[in-house]
Tab-separated table of C-alpha atoms in Angstrom:
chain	number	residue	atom	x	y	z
A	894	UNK	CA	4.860	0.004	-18.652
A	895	UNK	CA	7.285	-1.187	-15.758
A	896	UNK	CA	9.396	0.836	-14.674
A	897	UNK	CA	12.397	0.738	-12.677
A	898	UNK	CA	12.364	-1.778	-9.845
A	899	UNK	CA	12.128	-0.089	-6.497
A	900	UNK	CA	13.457	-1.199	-3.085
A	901	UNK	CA	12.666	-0.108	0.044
A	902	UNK	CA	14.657	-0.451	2.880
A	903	UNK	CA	17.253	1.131	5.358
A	904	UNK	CA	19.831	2.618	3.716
A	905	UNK	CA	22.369	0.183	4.598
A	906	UNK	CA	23.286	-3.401	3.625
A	907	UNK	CA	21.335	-6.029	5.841
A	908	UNK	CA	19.131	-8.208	3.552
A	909	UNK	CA	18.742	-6.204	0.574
A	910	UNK	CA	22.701	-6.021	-0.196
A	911	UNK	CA	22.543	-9.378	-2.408
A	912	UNK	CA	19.380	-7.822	-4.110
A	913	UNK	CA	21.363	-5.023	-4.868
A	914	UNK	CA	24.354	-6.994	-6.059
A	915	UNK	CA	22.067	-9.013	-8.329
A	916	UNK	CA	20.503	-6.580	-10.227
A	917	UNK	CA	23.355	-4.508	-10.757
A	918	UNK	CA	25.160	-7.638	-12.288
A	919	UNK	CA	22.039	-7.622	-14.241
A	920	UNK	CA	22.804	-4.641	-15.363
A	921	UNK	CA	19.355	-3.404	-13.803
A	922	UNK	CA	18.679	0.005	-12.365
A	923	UNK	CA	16.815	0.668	-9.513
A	924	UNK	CA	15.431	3.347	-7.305
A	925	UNK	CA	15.658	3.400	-3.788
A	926	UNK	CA	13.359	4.069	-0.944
A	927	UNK	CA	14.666	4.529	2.520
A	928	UNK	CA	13.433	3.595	6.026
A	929	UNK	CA	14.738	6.395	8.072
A	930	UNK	CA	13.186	6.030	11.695
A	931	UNK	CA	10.590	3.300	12.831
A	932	UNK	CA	7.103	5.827	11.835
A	933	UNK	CA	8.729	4.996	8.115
A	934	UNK	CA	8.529	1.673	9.043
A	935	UNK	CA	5.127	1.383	10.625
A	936	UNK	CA	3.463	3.741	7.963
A	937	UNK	CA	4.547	0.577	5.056
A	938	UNK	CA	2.913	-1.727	7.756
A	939	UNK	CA	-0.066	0.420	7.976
A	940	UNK	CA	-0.141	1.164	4.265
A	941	UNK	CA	-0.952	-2.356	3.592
A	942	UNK	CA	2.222	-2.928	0.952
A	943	UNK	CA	4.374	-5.260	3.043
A	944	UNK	CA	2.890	-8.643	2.661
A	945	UNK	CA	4.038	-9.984	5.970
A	946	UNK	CA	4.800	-6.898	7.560
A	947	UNK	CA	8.459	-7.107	6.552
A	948	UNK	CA	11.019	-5.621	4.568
A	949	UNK	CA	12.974	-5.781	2.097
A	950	UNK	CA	10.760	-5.257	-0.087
A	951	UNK	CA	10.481	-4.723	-3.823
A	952	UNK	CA	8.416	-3.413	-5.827
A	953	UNK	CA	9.254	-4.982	-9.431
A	954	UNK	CA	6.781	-5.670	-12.497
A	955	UNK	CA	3.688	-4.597	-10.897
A	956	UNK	CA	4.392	-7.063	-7.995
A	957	UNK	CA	5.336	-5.578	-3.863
A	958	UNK	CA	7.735	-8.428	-3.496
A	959	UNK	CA	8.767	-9.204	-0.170
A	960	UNK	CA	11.230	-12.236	1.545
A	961	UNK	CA	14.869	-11.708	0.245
A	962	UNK	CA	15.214	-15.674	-1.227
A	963	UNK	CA	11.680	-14.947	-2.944
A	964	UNK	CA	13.302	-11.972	-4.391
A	965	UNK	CA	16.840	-13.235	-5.456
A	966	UNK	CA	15.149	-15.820	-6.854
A	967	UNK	CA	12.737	-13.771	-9.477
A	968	UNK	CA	16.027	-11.388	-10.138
A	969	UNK	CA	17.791	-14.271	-11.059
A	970	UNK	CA	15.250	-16.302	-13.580
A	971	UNK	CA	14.211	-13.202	-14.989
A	972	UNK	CA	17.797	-11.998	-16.043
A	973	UNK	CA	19.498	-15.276	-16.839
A	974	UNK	CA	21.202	-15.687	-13.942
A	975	UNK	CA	19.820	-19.081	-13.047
A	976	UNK	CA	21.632	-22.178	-15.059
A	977	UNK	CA	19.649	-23.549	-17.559
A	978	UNK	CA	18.354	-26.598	-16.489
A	979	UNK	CA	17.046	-28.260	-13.267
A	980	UNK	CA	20.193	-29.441	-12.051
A	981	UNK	CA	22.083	-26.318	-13.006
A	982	UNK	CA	19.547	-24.799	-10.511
A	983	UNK	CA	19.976	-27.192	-8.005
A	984	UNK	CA	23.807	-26.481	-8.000
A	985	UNK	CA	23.224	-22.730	-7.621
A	986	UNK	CA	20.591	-22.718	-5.168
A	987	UNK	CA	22.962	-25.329	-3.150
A	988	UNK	CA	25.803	-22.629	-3.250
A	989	UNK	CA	24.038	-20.146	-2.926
A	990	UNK	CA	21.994	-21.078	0.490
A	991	UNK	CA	25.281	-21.819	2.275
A	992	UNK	CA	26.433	-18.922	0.554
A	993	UNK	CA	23.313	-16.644	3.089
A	994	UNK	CA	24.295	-19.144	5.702
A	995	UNK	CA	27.777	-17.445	5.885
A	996	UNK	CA	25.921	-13.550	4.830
A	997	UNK	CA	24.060	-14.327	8.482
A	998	UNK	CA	27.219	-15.123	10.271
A	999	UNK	CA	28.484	-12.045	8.847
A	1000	UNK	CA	25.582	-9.923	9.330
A	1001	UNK	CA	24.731	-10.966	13.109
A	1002	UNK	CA	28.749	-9.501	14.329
A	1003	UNK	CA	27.715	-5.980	14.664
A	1004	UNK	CA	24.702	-7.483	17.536
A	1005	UNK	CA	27.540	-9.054	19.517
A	1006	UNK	CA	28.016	-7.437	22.942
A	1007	UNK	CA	31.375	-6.360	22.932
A	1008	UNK	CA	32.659	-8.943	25.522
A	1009	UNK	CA	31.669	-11.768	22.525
A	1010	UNK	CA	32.836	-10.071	19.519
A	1011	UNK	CA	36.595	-11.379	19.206
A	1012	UNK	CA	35.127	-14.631	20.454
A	1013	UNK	CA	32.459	-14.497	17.635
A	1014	UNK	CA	34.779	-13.291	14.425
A	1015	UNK	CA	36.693	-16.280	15.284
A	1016	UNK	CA	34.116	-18.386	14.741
A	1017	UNK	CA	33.369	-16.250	11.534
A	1018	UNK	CA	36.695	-16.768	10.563
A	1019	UNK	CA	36.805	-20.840	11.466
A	1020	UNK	CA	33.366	-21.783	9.060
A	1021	UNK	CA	34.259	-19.668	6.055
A	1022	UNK	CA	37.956	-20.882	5.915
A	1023	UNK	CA	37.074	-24.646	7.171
A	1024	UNK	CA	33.643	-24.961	6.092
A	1025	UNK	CA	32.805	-22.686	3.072
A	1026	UNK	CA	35.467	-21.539	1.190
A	1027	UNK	CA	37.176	-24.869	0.622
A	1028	UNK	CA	33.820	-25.918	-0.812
A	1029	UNK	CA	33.854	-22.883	-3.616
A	1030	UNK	CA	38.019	-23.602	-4.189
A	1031	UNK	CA	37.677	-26.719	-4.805
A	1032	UNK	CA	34.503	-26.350	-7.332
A	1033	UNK	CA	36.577	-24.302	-9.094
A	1034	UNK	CA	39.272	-26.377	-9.371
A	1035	UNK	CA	37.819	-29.456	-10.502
A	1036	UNK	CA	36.093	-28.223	-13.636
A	1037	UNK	CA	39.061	-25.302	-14.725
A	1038	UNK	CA	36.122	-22.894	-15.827
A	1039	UNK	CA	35.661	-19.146	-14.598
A	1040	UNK	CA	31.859	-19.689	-13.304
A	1041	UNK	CA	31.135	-21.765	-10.652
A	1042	UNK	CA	27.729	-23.223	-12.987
A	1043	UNK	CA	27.148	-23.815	-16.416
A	1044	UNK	CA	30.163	-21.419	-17.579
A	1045	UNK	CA	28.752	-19.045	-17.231
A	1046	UNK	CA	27.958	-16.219	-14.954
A	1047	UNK	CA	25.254	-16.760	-12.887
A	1048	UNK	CA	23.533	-15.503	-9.210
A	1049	UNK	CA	26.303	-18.108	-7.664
A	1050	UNK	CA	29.125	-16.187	-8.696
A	1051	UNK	CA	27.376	-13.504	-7.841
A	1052	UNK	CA	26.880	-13.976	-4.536
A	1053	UNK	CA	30.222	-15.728	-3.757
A	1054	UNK	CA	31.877	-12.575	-4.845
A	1055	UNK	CA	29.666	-10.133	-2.270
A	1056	UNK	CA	30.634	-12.867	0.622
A	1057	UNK	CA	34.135	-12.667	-0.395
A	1058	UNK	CA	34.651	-8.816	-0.418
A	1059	UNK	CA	32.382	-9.145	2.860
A	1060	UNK	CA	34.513	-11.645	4.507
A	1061	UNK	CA	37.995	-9.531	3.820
A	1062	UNK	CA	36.451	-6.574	5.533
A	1063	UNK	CA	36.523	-8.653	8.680
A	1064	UNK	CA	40.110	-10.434	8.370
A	1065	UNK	CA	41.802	-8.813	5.192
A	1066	UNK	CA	44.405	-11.961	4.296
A	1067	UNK	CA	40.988	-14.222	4.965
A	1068	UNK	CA	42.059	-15.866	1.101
A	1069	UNK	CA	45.000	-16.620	1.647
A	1070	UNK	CA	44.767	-19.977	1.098
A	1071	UNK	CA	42.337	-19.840	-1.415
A	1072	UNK	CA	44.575	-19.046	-4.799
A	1073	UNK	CA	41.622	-19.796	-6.980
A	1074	UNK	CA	38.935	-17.468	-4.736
A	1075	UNK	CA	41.169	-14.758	-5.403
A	1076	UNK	CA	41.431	-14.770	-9.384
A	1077	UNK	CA	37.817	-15.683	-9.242
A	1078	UNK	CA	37.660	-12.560	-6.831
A	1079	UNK	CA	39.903	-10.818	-9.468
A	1080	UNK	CA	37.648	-12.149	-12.370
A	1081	UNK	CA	33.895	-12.027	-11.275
A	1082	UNK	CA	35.021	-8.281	-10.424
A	1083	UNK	CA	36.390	-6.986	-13.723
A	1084	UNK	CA	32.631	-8.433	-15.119
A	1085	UNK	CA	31.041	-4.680	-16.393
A	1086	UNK	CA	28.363	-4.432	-14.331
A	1087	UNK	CA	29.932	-5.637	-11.218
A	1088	UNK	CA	32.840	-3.335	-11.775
A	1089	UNK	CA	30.640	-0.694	-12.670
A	1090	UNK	CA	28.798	-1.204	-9.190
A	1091	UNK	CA	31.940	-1.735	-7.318
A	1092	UNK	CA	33.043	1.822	-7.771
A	1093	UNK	CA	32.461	4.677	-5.342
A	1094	UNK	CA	29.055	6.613	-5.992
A	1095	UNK	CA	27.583	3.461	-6.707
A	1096	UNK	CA	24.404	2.162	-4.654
A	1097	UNK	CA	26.686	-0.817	-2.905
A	1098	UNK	CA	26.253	0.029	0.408
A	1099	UNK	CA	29.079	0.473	2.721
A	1100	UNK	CA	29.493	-1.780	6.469
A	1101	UNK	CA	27.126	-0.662	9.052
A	1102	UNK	CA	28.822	1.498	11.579
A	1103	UNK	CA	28.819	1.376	15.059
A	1104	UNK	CA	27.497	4.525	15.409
A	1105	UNK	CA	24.547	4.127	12.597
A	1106	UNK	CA	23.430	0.625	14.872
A	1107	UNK	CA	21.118	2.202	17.942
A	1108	UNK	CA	19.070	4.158	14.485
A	1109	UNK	CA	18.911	0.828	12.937
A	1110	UNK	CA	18.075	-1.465	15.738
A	1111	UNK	CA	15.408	1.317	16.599
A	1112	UNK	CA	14.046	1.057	13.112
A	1113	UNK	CA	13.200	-2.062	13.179
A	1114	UNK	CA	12.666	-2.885	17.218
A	1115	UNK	CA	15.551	-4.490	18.285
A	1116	UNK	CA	17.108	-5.198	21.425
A	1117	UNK	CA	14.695	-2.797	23.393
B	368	UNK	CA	17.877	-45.663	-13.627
B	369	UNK	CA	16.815	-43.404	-10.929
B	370	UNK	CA	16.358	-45.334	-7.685
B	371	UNK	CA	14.240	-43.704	-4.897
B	372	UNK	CA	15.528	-40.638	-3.027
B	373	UNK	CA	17.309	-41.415	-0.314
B	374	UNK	CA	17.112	-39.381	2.989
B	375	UNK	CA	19.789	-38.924	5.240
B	376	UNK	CA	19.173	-37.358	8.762
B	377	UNK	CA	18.098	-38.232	12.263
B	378	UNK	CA	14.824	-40.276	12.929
B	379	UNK	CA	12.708	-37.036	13.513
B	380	UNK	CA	10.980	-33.957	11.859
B	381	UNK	CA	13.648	-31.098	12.049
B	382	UNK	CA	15.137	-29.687	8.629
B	383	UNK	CA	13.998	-32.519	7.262
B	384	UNK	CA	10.339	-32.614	7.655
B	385	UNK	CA	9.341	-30.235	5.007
B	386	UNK	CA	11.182	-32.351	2.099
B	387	UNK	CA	9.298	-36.005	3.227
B	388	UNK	CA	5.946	-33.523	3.147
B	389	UNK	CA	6.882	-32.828	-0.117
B	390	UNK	CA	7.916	-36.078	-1.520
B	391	UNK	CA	4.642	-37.797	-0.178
B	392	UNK	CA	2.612	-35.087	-1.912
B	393	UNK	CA	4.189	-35.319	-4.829
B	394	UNK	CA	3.332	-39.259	-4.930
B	395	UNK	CA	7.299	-40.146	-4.455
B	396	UNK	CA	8.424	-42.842	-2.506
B	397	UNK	CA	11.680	-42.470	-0.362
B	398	UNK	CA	14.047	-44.204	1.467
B	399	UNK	CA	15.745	-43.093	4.791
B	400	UNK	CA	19.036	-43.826	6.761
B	401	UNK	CA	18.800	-42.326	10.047
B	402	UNK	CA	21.547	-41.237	12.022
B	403	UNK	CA	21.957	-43.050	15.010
B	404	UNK	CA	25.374	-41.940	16.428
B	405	UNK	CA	28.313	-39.890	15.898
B	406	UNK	CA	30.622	-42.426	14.116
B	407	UNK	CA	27.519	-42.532	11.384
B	408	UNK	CA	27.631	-38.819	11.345
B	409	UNK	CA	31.243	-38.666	11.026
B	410	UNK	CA	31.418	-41.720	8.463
B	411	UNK	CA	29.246	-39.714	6.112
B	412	UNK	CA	32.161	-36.459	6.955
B	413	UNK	CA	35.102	-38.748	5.682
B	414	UNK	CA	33.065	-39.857	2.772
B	415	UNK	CA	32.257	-36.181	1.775
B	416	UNK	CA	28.937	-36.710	1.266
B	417	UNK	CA	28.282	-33.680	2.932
B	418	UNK	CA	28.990	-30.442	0.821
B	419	UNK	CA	28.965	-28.375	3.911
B	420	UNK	CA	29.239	-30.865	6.612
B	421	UNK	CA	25.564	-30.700	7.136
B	422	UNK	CA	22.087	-32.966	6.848
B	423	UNK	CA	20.138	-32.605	5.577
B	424	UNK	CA	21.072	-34.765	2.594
B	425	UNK	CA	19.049	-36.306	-0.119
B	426	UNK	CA	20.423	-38.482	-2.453
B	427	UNK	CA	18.310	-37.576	-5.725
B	428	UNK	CA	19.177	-38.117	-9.574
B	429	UNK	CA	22.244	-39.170	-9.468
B	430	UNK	CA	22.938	-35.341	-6.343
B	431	UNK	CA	23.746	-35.777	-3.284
B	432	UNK	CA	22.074	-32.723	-2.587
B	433	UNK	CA	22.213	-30.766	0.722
B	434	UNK	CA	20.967	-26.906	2.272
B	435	UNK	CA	16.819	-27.421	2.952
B	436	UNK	CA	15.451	-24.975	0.290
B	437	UNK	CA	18.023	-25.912	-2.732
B	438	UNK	CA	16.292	-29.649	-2.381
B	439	UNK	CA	12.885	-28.920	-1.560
B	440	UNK	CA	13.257	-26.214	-4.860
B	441	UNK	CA	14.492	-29.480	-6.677
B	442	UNK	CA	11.533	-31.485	-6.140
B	443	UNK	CA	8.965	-29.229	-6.596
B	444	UNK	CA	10.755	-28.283	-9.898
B	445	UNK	CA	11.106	-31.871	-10.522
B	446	UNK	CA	7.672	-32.683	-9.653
B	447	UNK	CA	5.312	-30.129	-10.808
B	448	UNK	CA	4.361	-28.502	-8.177
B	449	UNK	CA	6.005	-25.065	-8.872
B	450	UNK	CA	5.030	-23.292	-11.607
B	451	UNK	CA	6.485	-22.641	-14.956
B	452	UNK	CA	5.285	-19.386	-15.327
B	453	UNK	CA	7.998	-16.361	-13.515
B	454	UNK	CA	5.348	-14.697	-12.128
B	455	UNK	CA	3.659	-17.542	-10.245
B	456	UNK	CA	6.921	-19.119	-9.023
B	457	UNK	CA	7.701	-15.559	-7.461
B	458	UNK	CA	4.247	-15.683	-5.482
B	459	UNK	CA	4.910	-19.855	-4.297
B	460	UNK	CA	8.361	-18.287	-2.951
B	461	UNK	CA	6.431	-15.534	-1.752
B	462	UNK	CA	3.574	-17.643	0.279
B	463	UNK	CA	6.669	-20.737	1.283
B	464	UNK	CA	9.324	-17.881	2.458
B	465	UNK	CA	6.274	-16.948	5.001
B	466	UNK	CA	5.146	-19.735	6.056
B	467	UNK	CA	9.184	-21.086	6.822
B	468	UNK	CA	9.490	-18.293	8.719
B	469	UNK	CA	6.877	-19.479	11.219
B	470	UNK	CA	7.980	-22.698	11.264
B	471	UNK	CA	11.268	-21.928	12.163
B	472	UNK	CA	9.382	-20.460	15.347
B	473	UNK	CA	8.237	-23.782	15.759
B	474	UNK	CA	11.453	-26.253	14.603
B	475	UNK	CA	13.805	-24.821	17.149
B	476	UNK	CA	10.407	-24.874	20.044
B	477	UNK	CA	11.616	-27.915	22.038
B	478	UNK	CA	15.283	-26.569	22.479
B	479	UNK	CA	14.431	-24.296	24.609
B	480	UNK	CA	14.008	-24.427	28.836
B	481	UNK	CA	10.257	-24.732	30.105
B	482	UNK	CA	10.296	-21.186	30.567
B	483	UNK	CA	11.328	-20.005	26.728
B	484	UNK	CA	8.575	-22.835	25.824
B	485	UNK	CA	6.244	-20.621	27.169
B	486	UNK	CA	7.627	-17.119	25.891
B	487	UNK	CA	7.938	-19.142	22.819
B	488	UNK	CA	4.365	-20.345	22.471
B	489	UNK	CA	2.821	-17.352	22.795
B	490	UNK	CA	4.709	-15.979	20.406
B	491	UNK	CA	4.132	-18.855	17.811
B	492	UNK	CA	-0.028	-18.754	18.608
B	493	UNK	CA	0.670	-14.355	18.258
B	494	UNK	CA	2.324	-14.416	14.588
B	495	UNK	CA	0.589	-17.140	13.655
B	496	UNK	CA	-2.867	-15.539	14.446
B	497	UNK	CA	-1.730	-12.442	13.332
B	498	UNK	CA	0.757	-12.049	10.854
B	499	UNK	CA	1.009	-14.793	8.909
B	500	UNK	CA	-2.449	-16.690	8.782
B	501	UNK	CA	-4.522	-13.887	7.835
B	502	UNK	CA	-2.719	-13.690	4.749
B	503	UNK	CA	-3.289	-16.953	3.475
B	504	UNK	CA	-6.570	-16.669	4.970
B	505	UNK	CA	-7.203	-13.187	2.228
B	506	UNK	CA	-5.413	-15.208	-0.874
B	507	UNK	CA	-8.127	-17.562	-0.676
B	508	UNK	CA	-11.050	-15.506	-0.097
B	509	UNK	CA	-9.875	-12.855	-3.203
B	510	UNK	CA	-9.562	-15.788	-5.929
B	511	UNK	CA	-11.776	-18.154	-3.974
B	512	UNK	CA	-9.610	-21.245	-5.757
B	513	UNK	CA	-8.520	-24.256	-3.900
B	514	UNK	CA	-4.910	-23.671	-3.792
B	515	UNK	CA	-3.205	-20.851	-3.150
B	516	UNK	CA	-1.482	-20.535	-6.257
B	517	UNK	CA	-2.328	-21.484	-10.271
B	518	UNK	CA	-5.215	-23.330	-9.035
B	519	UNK	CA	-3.498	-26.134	-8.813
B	520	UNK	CA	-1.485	-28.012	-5.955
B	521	UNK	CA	1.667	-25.983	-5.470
B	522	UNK	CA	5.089	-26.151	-3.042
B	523	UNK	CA	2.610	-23.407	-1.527
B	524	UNK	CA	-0.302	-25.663	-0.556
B	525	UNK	CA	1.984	-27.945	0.666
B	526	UNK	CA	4.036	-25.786	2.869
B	527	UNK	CA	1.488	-24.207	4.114
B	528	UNK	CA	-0.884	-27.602	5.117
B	529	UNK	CA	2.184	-28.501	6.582
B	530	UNK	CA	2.282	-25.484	8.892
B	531	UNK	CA	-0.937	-25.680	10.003
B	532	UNK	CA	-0.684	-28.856	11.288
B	533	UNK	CA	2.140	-28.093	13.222
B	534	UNK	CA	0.592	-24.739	15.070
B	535	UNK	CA	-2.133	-26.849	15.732
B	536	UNK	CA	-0.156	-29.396	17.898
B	537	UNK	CA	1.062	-25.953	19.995
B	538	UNK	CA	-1.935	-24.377	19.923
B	539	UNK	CA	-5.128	-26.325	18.841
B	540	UNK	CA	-7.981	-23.371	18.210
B	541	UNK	CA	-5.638	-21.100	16.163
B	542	UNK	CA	-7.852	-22.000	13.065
B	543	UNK	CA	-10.888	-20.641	14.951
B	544	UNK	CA	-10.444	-17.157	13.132
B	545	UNK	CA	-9.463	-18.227	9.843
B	546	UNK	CA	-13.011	-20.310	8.050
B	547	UNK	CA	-10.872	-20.778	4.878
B	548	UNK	CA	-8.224	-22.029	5.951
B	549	UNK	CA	-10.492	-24.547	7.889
B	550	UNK	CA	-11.624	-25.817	4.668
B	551	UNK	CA	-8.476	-25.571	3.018
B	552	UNK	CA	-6.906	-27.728	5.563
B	553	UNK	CA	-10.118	-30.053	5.151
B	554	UNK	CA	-9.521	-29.946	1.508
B	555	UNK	CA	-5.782	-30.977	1.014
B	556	UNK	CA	-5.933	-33.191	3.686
B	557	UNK	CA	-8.146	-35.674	1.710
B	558	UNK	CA	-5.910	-35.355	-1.241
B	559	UNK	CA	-4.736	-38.759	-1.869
B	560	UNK	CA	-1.185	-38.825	-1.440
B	561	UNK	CA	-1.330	-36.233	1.310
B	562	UNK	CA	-3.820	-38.374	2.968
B	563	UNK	CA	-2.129	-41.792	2.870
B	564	UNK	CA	0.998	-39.493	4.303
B	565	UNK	CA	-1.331	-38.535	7.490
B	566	UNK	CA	-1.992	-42.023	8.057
B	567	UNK	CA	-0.577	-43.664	10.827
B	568	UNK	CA	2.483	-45.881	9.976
B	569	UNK	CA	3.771	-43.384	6.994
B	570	UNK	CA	6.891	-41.808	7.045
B	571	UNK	CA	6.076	-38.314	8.566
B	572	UNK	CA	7.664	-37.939	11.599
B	573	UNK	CA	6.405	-37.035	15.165
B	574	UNK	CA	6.545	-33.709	17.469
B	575	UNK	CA	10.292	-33.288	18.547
B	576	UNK	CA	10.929	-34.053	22.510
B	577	UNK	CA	13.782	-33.641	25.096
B	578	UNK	CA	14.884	-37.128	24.533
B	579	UNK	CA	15.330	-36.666	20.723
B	580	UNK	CA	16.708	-33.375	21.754
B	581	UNK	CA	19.510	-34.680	23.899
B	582	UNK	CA	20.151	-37.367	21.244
B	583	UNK	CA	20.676	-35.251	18.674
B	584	UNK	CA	22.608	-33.068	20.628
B	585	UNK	CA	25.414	-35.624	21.289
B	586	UNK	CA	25.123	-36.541	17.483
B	587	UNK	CA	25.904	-32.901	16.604
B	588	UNK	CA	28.026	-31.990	19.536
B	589	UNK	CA	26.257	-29.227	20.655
B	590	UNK	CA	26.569	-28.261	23.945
């Protein structure tokens, strides 16, 4: 009997926030497992569980899954959140990739020394309003439906929505120009399962602070 | 009709490698236009062929479809070399997620100074020895198949043959630990699509060097 997935991680966003997202929008409980200093780290390593010594990981239908895309990716097909056809996949993996490629941009601000962050959240700023968000608008816009595949919802929209709310927390009026981002914003929200997991108490996790970065980049050996 | 898949990109391995590795394994024949200058790069801007102002692009089924994995997921789909079965496809991700991850080690290698190369080389022949290898190295020797996954030529196999081949270039004994991976290497190699690809005069592409470095540089504008 399988029983609820479990995720193991810090207990912060980094690369297991979209597997979060995804299985709440499943509708999908999980338990959670948190790294707390670097022994919890190098006890998984020793324990054999992490395939290539990595996290996230998640352990899911008898399986220790490991590599975030690898993850999304069985989250998605399992609970019907991946088109359903070929090219319906193509589309969402398409979106979806430059979709990380933004999450990265995003995720990499807090390692800035401080002399390059304003320089850096510019250039945040510049690819999702000039290179990624016109992309989703216009998608949007062309076919008139509320999903960005198939008509339905799907990891795409999912994901969108997370780099959206993500994206505001660095430049709050960052859709301004984007009228149909924000009623798909508006939209994808009021879904059940994402507004469910978009209240407080949830298990969203909240930005990193700059005070909870020297526990995290000692976690996992960074910067030393 | 379907026509062949056309490749867009510059006239070297890159992003781009992985997806003519897969093509020629799969038996499909491709067509590429290489990118020779900025006004080509640009052209293919104003023509938004370019969802996200990137290559590479590969004109496929009537897509032009763009971001590395999304294609390379569409042809192994496409082509049968990813499995049907949820379970399966989850461990191909699985063994391909890995083995990207060392090649990225190795794809951005030759933009570095002399001194990173070296840094960098170690560090290539270290997780390569050590973190990655000996994994595909156990796979085999639990289910003692051929291929890694299904026991049947996967995205996996292909990925990972692919990888090999490439470590080797940097650092030629780093199969010397790993028996099974000797003969896997053996093994797909002499499969016949993969081997016509590792003939001479086929469209793989060679090692990456400063001069394709600097040209690709003022294609892309990087400084």
């Amino acid at each position: 009997m399988s029983g609820k997935p479990k995720l193991h991680y810090f207990n912060g966003r980094g690369r297991m926030e979209s597997i979060r997202w995804l299985l709440a929008a499943a509708g999908v409980e999980f338990d959670e497992c948190f790294l707390e200093t670097r022994d919890d780290l190098l006890k998984l390593q020793k324990s054999g569980t992490l395939l290539f010594q990595q996290v996230p990981m998640v352990e899911i239908d008898g399986m220790k899954m490991v590599q975030t895309r690898a993850i999304g990716n069985y989250i998605a097909a399992k609970y019907n959140l991946y088109g359903k056809d070929l090219k319906e996949r193509a589309l969402i993996d398409m979106y979806v990739e430059a979709i990380i490629d933004l999450d990265e941009l995003l995720m990499m601000y807090a390692l800035q020394p401080a002399d390059k962050k304003e320089q850096y959240l510019a250039n945040i700023v510049d690819k999702a309003t000039n290179r990624y968000f016109p992309v989703y608008e216009k998608v949007l816009k062309d076919h008139g439906q509320d999903f960005l595949v198939g008509n339905q919802l799907s990891r795409a929209d999912v994901q969108l929505l997370e780099a959206l709310l993500m994206a505001e927390e660095y430049k709050s009026d960052i859709l301004a120009k984007f009228p149909l981002l924000q009623s798909f914003k508006a939209r994808i929200s009021n879904v059940p399962t994402i507004k469910k997991f978009l209240q407080p108490g949830s298990q969203r996790k909240p930005p990193l602070q700059e005070k909870d970065l020297p526990k995290v980049m000692k976690i996992f050996n960074l910067g030393h | 009709m379907s026509e062949k898949p056309k490749l867009h990109y510059f006239n070297g391995r890159g992003r781009m490698e992985s997806i003519r590795w897969l093509l020629a394994a799969a038996g499909v024949e491709f067509e590429e236009e290489f990118l020779e200058s900025r006004e080509q790069y640009e052209m293919l801007l104003q023509d938004g062929a370019l969802l996200f102002q990137q290559v590479p692009m590969v004109e496929i089924d009537g897509m032009k479809m763009v971001q590395t994995r999304a294609i390379l997921s569409y042809i192994a789909g496409k082509y049968n070399l990813y499995e049907k079965d949820l379970k399966e496809r989850a461990w191909i991700d699985m063994y391909v997620e890995g083995v990207r991850d060392l090649m990225d080690l190795i794809r951005v290698h030759h933009k570095l100074s002399p001194q990173e190369q070296q840094k960098n080389l170690a560090l290539i022949g270290e997780k390569a020895a050590t973190r990655y290898f000996p994994v595909y190295e156990k796979i085999l020797k639990d289910h003692k198949d051929d291929f890694l996954v299904g026991n049947q030529l996967t995205w996996a196999d292909v990925q990972l043959i692919e990888a090999i081949l490439t470590v080797e270039e940097k650092v030629p004994t780093i199969l010397s630990e790993f028996p099974l991976l000797q003969a896997f290497k053996a093994r797909v190699s002499s499969i016949a699509t993969i081997k016509k690809f590792l003939q001479p005069g086929s469209q793989r592409k060679l090692p990456t060097d400063e001069k394709a470095v600097a040209f690709t540089n003022r294609i892309f504008n990087r400084r």
